Tab-separated table of C-alpha atoms in Angstrom:
chain	number	residue	atom	x	y	z
A	1	MET	CA	52.600	21.452	-3.233
A	2	ILE	CA	49.677	19.065	-2.804
A	3	HIS	CA	48.859	17.047	-5.828
A	4	PRO	CA	45.290	15.662	-6.158
A	5	LEU	CA	45.084	11.918	-6.377
A	6	PRO	CA	44.046	10.698	-9.740
A	7	PHE	CA	40.542	9.019	-9.988
A	8	LYS	CA	39.882	6.313	-12.418
A	9	ALA	CA	36.683	6.683	-14.422
A	10	PRO	CA	34.765	3.746	-12.799
A	11	ALA	CA	35.653	4.853	-9.295
A	12	LEU	CA	34.662	8.446	-10.026
A	13	ALA	CA	31.322	7.335	-11.422
A	14	ALA	CA	30.576	5.251	-8.308
A	15	PHE	CA	31.501	8.161	-6.028
A	16	MET	CA	29.177	10.560	-7.876
A	17	ALA	CA	26.353	8.021	-7.750
A	18	THR	CA	26.722	7.757	-3.984
A	19	LEU	CA	26.415	11.514	-3.587
A	20	LEU	CA	23.356	11.703	-5.795
A	21	LEU	CA	21.522	8.654	-4.432
A	22	GLY	CA	22.332	9.160	-0.738
A	23	PRO	CA	19.384	11.454	0.170
A	24	ALA	CA	16.928	9.391	-1.867
A	25	ALA	CA	18.012	6.180	-0.174
A	26	ALA	CA	17.629	7.774	3.249
A	27	GLN	CA	14.151	9.020	2.345
A	28	SER	CA	13.090	5.551	1.181
A	29	SER	CA	14.351	4.048	4.442
A	30	ASN	CA	12.292	6.534	6.505
A	31	GLU	CA	9.129	5.783	4.544
A	32	ASN	CA	9.391	2.053	5.256
A	33	SER	CA	10.336	2.387	8.923
A	34	PRO	CA	7.676	1.411	11.506
A	35	PRO	CA	5.821	4.172	13.369
A	36	SER	CA	7.034	5.385	16.719
A	37	ARG	CA	5.847	3.846	19.994
A	38	GLY	CA	3.327	6.683	20.188
A	39	SER	CA	1.181	4.957	17.527
A	40	VAL	CA	-1.344	3.106	19.669
A	41	LEU	CA	-4.908	1.818	19.679
A	42	THR	CA	-6.963	1.832	22.897
A	43	VAL	CA	-10.241	-0.033	23.311
A	44	HIS	CA	-12.742	-0.426	26.165
A	45	GLY	CA	-13.837	-4.035	26.691
A	46	ALA	CA	-16.922	-5.179	28.588
A	47	GLY	CA	-17.934	-8.688	29.583
A	48	SER	CA	-20.366	-10.581	31.791
A	49	PHE	CA	-20.688	-13.991	33.418
A	50	GLU	CA	-23.902	-15.718	34.505
A	51	GLN	CA	-24.160	-18.079	37.467
A	52	LYS	CA	-27.011	-19.692	39.354
A	53	PRO	CA	-27.471	-18.275	42.889
A	54	ASP	CA	-26.334	-20.473	45.762
A	55	TYR	CA	-28.178	-18.852	48.661
A	56	GLY	CA	-30.466	-16.024	49.721
A	57	ARG	CA	-29.796	-13.313	52.269
A	58	PHE	CA	-32.703	-11.528	53.922
A	59	GLU	CA	-33.223	-9.095	56.769
A	60	VAL	CA	-35.851	-9.286	59.502
A	61	SER	CA	-36.483	-6.623	62.109
A	62	LEU	CA	-37.824	-6.617	65.653
A	63	VAL	CA	-39.435	-3.306	66.706
A	64	THR	CA	-40.444	-2.306	70.245
A	65	GLN	CA	-42.105	1.006	71.235
A	66	ASP	CA	-42.910	2.346	74.694
A	67	LYS	CA	-43.405	5.530	76.725
A	68	THR	CA	-40.057	5.678	78.515
A	69	LEU	CA	-36.515	4.772	77.625
A	70	GLU	CA	-36.232	2.237	80.433
A	71	ALA	CA	-39.493	0.508	79.556
A	72	THR	CA	-38.585	0.365	75.866
A	73	VAL	CA	-35.160	-1.148	76.444
A	74	SER	CA	-36.438	-3.648	79.001
A	75	ALA	CA	-39.301	-4.852	76.808
A	76	HIS	CA	-37.120	-5.003	73.719
A	77	GLU	CA	-34.456	-7.061	75.481
A	78	GLU	CA	-37.052	-9.645	76.461
A	79	ARG	CA	-38.577	-9.728	72.951
A	80	ALA	CA	-35.121	-9.980	71.324
A	81	GLY	CA	-34.427	-13.127	73.329
A	82	SER	CA	-37.680	-14.626	72.061
A	83	ALA	CA	-36.813	-13.617	68.478
A	84	ILE	CA	-33.425	-15.342	68.646
A	85	GLU	CA	-35.109	-18.523	69.890
A	86	VAL	CA	-37.548	-18.375	66.973
A	87	LEU	CA	-34.798	-17.896	64.413
A	88	ARG	CA	-32.696	-20.727	65.810
A	89	ARG	CA	-35.556	-23.116	65.130
A	90	PHE	CA	-34.882	-22.619	61.429
A	91	GLU	CA	-31.212	-23.630	61.579
A	92	GLN	CA	-32.064	-27.187	60.568
A	93	GLU	CA	-33.623	-25.725	57.409
A	94	GLY	CA	-30.392	-23.963	56.465
A	95	VAL	CA	-31.146	-20.534	57.972
A	96	LYS	CA	-28.414	-18.953	60.098
A	97	ILE	CA	-27.980	-15.576	61.768
A	98	GLU	CA	-24.963	-13.868	60.172
A	99	ARG	CA	-25.059	-10.690	62.263
A	100	SER	CA	-27.406	-8.166	63.854
A	101	ARG	CA	-27.552	-4.439	64.535
A	102	PHE	CA	-29.410	-2.438	67.197
A	103	ARG	CA	-30.880	1.067	67.026
A	104	LEU	CA	-32.700	3.233	69.581
A	105	ASP	CA	-34.689	6.326	68.504
A	106	GLU	CA	-36.690	9.021	70.264
A	107	ASP	CA	-39.492	10.956	68.586
A	108	ARG	CA	-38.957	14.637	69.422
A	109	SER	CA	-40.999	16.138	66.605
A	110	GLY	CA	-43.941	17.091	68.831
A	111	GLY	CA	-46.424	16.680	65.993
A	112	TYR	CA	-47.688	19.192	63.399
A	113	GLN	CA	-47.573	22.881	64.309
A	114	PRO	CA	-50.358	25.005	62.678
A	115	PRO	CA	-49.532	28.530	61.384
A	116	GLN	CA	-49.511	31.253	64.040
A	117	TYR	CA	-51.523	34.489	63.632
A	118	PRO	CA	-51.529	37.678	65.740
A	119	GLY	CA	-53.631	37.137	68.859
A	120	HIS	CA	-53.906	33.409	68.216
A	121	ARG	CA	-52.605	30.959	70.768
A	122	PRO	CA	-51.708	27.630	69.166
A	123	PRO	CA	-52.592	24.472	71.051
A	124	PRO	CA	-49.745	22.718	72.832
A	125	PRO	CA	-47.873	20.209	70.618
A	126	LYS	CA	-49.114	16.660	70.739
A	127	LYS	CA	-46.606	14.257	72.139
A	128	SER	CA	-46.254	10.720	70.867
A	129	ALA	CA	-47.775	8.102	73.143
A	130	THR	CA	-44.737	5.903	72.540
A	131	PRO	CA	-41.835	8.241	71.715
A	132	PHE	CA	-39.104	5.613	72.145
A	133	THR	CA	-38.449	2.947	69.505
A	134	ALA	CA	-35.911	0.124	69.752
A	135	THR	CA	-35.079	-1.847	66.605
A	136	THR	CA	-32.941	-4.941	66.163
A	137	THR	CA	-32.265	-6.090	62.600
A	138	PHE	CA	-31.103	-9.649	61.963
A	139	ILE	CA	-29.266	-10.506	58.721
A	140	LEU	CA	-30.031	-14.122	57.848
A	141	LYS	CA	-28.477	-16.500	55.331
A	142	ALA	CA	-30.706	-19.185	53.819
A	143	ASN	CA	-29.078	-22.000	51.844
A	144	GLY	CA	-32.345	-23.582	50.692
A	145	ILE	CA	-33.442	-21.211	47.921
A	146	ASP	CA	-36.277	-23.518	46.828
A	147	GLN	CA	-37.846	-23.241	50.283
A	148	LEU	CA	-36.981	-19.594	50.861
A	149	ASN	CA	-40.512	-18.239	50.377
A	150	ALA	CA	-41.973	-20.772	52.790
A	151	THR	CA	-39.276	-20.069	55.358
A	152	MET	CA	-39.706	-16.294	55.227
A	153	SER	CA	-43.502	-16.647	55.397
A	154	ARG	CA	-43.276	-18.808	58.510
A	155	ILE	CA	-40.975	-16.247	60.155
A	156	ALA	CA	-43.374	-13.409	59.278
A	157	GLU	CA	-46.394	-15.373	60.519
A	158	THR	CA	-44.962	-15.415	64.049
A	159	GLY	CA	-45.973	-11.761	64.274
A	160	LEU	CA	-42.735	-11.032	66.118
A	161	LEU	CA	-40.445	-10.285	63.181
A	162	ARG	CA	-40.948	-8.354	59.970
A	163	VAL	CA	-39.181	-9.459	56.760
A	164	GLN	CA	-37.660	-6.325	55.189
A	165	SER	CA	-35.555	-7.205	52.126
A	166	VAL	CA	-34.182	-10.164	50.179
A	167	THR	CA	-31.138	-10.578	47.903
A	168	PHE	CA	-29.635	-13.593	46.152
A	169	LYS	CA	-25.915	-14.407	46.155
A	170	VAL	CA	-23.286	-16.929	45.025
A	171	GLU	CA	-20.751	-18.506	47.363
A	172	ASN	CA	-17.576	-17.895	45.300
A	173	GLU	CA	-18.207	-14.362	44.093
A	174	ARG	CA	-14.532	-13.727	43.333
A	175	ALA	CA	-14.354	-16.610	40.847
A	176	ALA	CA	-17.435	-15.284	39.052
A	177	LEU	CA	-15.933	-11.788	38.830
A	178	LEU	CA	-12.713	-13.228	37.390
A	179	GLU	CA	-14.734	-14.955	34.671
A	180	ALA	CA	-16.413	-11.639	33.890
A	181	ARG	CA	-12.989	-9.976	33.625
A	182	ARG	CA	-11.872	-12.767	31.273
A	183	ALA	CA	-14.899	-12.073	29.068
A	184	ALA	CA	-14.114	-8.326	29.106
A	185	MET	CA	-10.554	-8.987	27.913
A	186	LEU	CA	-11.840	-11.219	25.107
A	187	ASP	CA	-14.220	-8.461	24.051
A	188	ALA	CA	-11.337	-5.951	24.008
A	189	ARG	CA	-9.280	-8.270	21.770
A	190	GLN	CA	-12.152	-8.740	19.353
A	191	GLN	CA	-12.732	-4.991	19.127
A	192	ALA	CA	-9.034	-4.315	18.563
A	193	LYS	CA	-8.878	-6.858	15.710
A	194	VAL	CA	-11.863	-5.236	13.984
A	195	TYR	CA	-10.381	-1.737	14.308
A	196	ALA	CA	-6.961	-2.919	13.100
A	197	GLU	CA	-8.447	-4.629	10.065
A	198	ALA	CA	-10.567	-1.605	9.153
A	199	ALA	CA	-7.605	0.780	9.589
A	200	ASP	CA	-5.212	-1.535	7.710
A	201	VAL	CA	-2.757	-1.726	10.617
A	202	THR	CA	-1.209	-4.562	12.620
A	203	LEU	CA	-1.490	-5.125	16.352
A	204	VAL	CA	2.132	-5.401	17.491
A	205	GLU	CA	1.973	-5.764	21.273
A	206	ILE	CA	0.010	-4.669	24.319
A	207	ASN	CA	1.319	-1.482	25.902
A	208	ALA	CA	-1.036	-1.211	28.875
A	209	ILE	CA	-3.976	-2.904	30.584
A	210	THR	CA	-6.102	-0.882	33.006
A	211	ASP	CA	-8.609	-2.715	35.181
A	212	GLY	CA	-12.104	-1.277	35.115
A	213	GLU	CA	-15.118	-1.981	37.315
A	214	ALA	CA	-16.312	-5.454	38.282
A	215	SER	CA	-19.435	-6.109	40.318
A	216	PRO	CA	-22.452	-8.413	40.598
A	217	SER	CA	-25.931	-7.202	39.763
A	218	GLU	CA	-28.311	-6.986	42.714
A	219	VAL	CA	-30.930	-9.469	41.519
A	220	GLY	CA	-34.062	-10.296	43.443
A	221	GLU	CA	-33.808	-7.445	45.931
A	222	ALA	CA	-37.190	-6.467	47.341
A	223	ASP	CA	-38.647	-4.414	50.177
A	224	MET	CA	-41.561	-6.003	51.984
A	225	PRO	CA	-44.783	-4.256	53.090
A	226	ARG	CA	-45.110	-3.944	56.845
A	227	SER	CA	-48.270	-6.073	57.020
A	228	LEU	CA	-47.064	-8.846	54.712
A	229	ARG	CA	-47.417	-12.364	56.094
A	230	ARG	CA	-47.333	-14.559	52.973
A	231	ILE	CA	-44.205	-13.951	50.869
A	232	GLN	CA	-43.859	-14.929	47.216
A	233	ILE	CA	-40.578	-14.011	45.511
A	234	VAL	CA	-39.358	-15.839	42.410
A	235	PRO	CA	-35.588	-16.441	42.739
A	236	PRO	CA	-33.596	-15.434	39.639
A	237	ALA	CA	-32.402	-18.207	37.340
A	238	THR	CA	-28.936	-16.637	37.225
A	239	ILE	CA	-27.001	-13.704	38.667
A	240	SER	CA	-25.035	-11.519	36.261
A	241	PHE	CA	-21.470	-10.425	37.014
A	242	ASN	CA	-20.161	-7.532	34.900
A	243	ALA	CA	-16.619	-6.250	34.305
A	244	THR	CA	-14.781	-3.724	32.124
A	245	VAL	CA	-11.159	-3.260	31.025
A	246	ASN	CA	-9.122	-0.747	28.997
A	247	VAL	CA	-6.391	-2.196	26.748
A	248	THR	CA	-3.824	-0.284	24.670
A	249	TRP	CA	-1.981	-1.898	21.728
A	250	ARG	CA	1.054	-0.615	19.831
A	251	ILE	CA	0.251	-0.675	16.133
A	252	SER	CA	2.191	-0.545	12.852
A	253	PRO	CA	1.174	-0.337	9.183
A	254	ARG	CA	0.707	-3.593	7.285
């Protein structure tokens, strides 16, 4: 025979209290526990950095047209040599040839063809007097921005080369982009603090950082008219570098 163990009154009361208060205590513990790691806040930060341009880059083209392929190539080769000599005269003024590209085209369009009607014989297509075109484009770097307009005008006044486009750059572009990324991260932090304060939550830690886009703005780019000889372009005071970032924080209630 199994005899139940006797319980004293104080021990029995404590045992019953444990049974009754156990679920309530567990419920209170769950209410005060922090949210799961799925509770997050994600913001998109954007920032920019301004820097004065260090140099200008512009393109000039040499164009030669003639009746035959051989005549076009021969004449263009001779003119290209003269163009290189002209450009090298500007090296003392901080202008250097970075690279060049060559292109040869043939006009095979034959001119405009009028509509054809029954019994009507259209005239033969007009052929171009100079169907072959050779083009060499030189990409030049000019360190003297203050004298850039005068330099480009002098090159255009030779009548040999045509100035096509101009852009302004900085030497250490990577450093400028890193500063823009730094500004984007600061913007993301400021946004996250505002959201957390408004939502009455606390930023616990960063879960993820995703790099966005970072690029300089193309400031001062211009296409030049074919007949332009005197060039007047105002260089920009600064060049803007822009960057974005996505940052995710784990959050908890205050």
